[in-house]
XYZ file of C-alpha atoms in Angstrom:
105
model
C -16.610 8.766 2.425
C -18.402 10.778 -0.226
C -22.165 10.332 -0.568
C -23.040 8.248 -3.600
C -25.354 9.596 -6.257
C -26.907 6.215 -6.910
C -25.132 5.683 -10.221
C -22.365 3.103 -10.051
C -20.070 2.110 -12.821
C -19.733 -1.614 -13.427
C -16.457 -2.973 -12.045
C -13.717 -3.599 -14.571
C -11.954 -6.903 -15.099
C -8.817 -5.597 -13.414
C -7.528 -2.658 -11.443
C -5.980 0.212 -13.346
C -3.053 2.113 -11.857
C -5.460 4.861 -10.823
C -8.148 2.577 -9.393
C -5.566 0.601 -7.390
C -4.212 3.806 -5.835
C -7.741 5.035 -5.190
C -8.687 1.774 -3.450
C -5.632 2.049 -1.199
C -6.431 5.682 -0.368
C -9.997 4.750 0.582
C -8.786 1.854 2.724
C -6.311 4.165 4.494
C -9.097 6.675 5.133
C -11.183 3.921 6.720
C -8.290 2.541 8.762
C -7.024 5.963 9.861
C -9.981 8.357 9.882
C -9.174 12.039 10.259
C -10.173 13.645 13.554
C -13.739 14.881 13.483
C -14.066 18.361 12.027
C -10.854 18.154 9.967
C -11.538 19.910 6.657
C -9.890 21.700 3.747
C -6.101 22.053 3.887
C -5.945 20.374 7.307
C -7.686 17.313 5.837
C -5.258 17.236 2.901
C -2.295 17.336 5.324
C -3.876 14.585 7.437
C -4.367 12.397 4.385
C -0.802 13.026 3.187
C 0.502 11.848 6.562
C -1.857 8.881 6.938
C -2.078 7.373 3.462
C 0.423 5.374 1.456
C 0.647 4.768 -2.262
C 1.654 1.843 -4.478
C 4.774 3.735 -5.574
C 5.983 3.757 -1.973
C 6.161 -0.047 -2.121
C 8.221 0.142 -5.315
C 10.477 2.789 -3.779
C 11.045 0.744 -0.599
C 11.781 -2.447 -2.534
C 14.161 -0.634 -4.882
C 16.024 0.910 -1.952
C 16.371 -2.477 -0.249
C 17.591 -4.142 -3.462
C 20.113 -1.358 -4.033
C 21.372 -1.635 -0.451
C 21.740 -5.408 -0.634
C 22.807 -5.986 -4.240
C 23.853 -2.646 -5.727
C 22.439 -0.081 -8.126
C 22.708 -2.289 -11.207
C 20.564 -4.997 -9.584
C 17.974 -2.401 -8.657
C 18.003 -1.118 -12.235
C 17.452 -4.603 -13.664
C 14.644 -5.480 -11.241
C 12.849 -2.182 -11.863
C 13.267 -2.561 -15.632
C 14.951 0.802 -16.135
C 17.113 1.421 -19.189
C 19.202 3.924 -17.254
C 20.740 3.663 -13.777
C 19.916 7.366 -13.363
C 16.218 6.478 -13.375
C 16.779 3.776 -10.756
C 18.513 6.323 -8.539
C 15.216 8.204 -8.334
C 13.530 5.148 -6.789
C 16.400 3.574 -4.858
C 17.801 5.813 -2.141
C 21.493 5.819 -1.424
C 22.721 3.919 1.602
C 23.812 6.772 3.883
C 25.022 4.343 6.549
C 27.385 2.758 4.026
C 28.769 6.188 3.093
C 29.336 7.034 6.776
C 31.172 3.753 7.413
C 33.397 4.335 4.361
C 34.181 7.881 5.485
C 35.119 6.582 8.950
C 37.304 3.849 7.475
C 39.289 6.162 5.201
C 39.385 9.077 7.625
């Protein structure tokens, strides 16, 4: 945690996208503290491996929806005008592709 300067901003009425992500990052840092003495680039790598972000939840949900219900359902749930945008969030089902390839030879 960074030392505080004594000046604190009054809390807002709701989280912003940035403040929500920042709160999660701080909670991850508390739950998974870096090994003592980890600094600079090593600390950045540690944080990248031991933090998660709100967009990861969206990505995981979109991938699950696409796997279970198809790309169009994922597009509708995510509110995207284009299926191409949904493909960014919702990963393809590699297992399904492998089973199709096996079935057709």
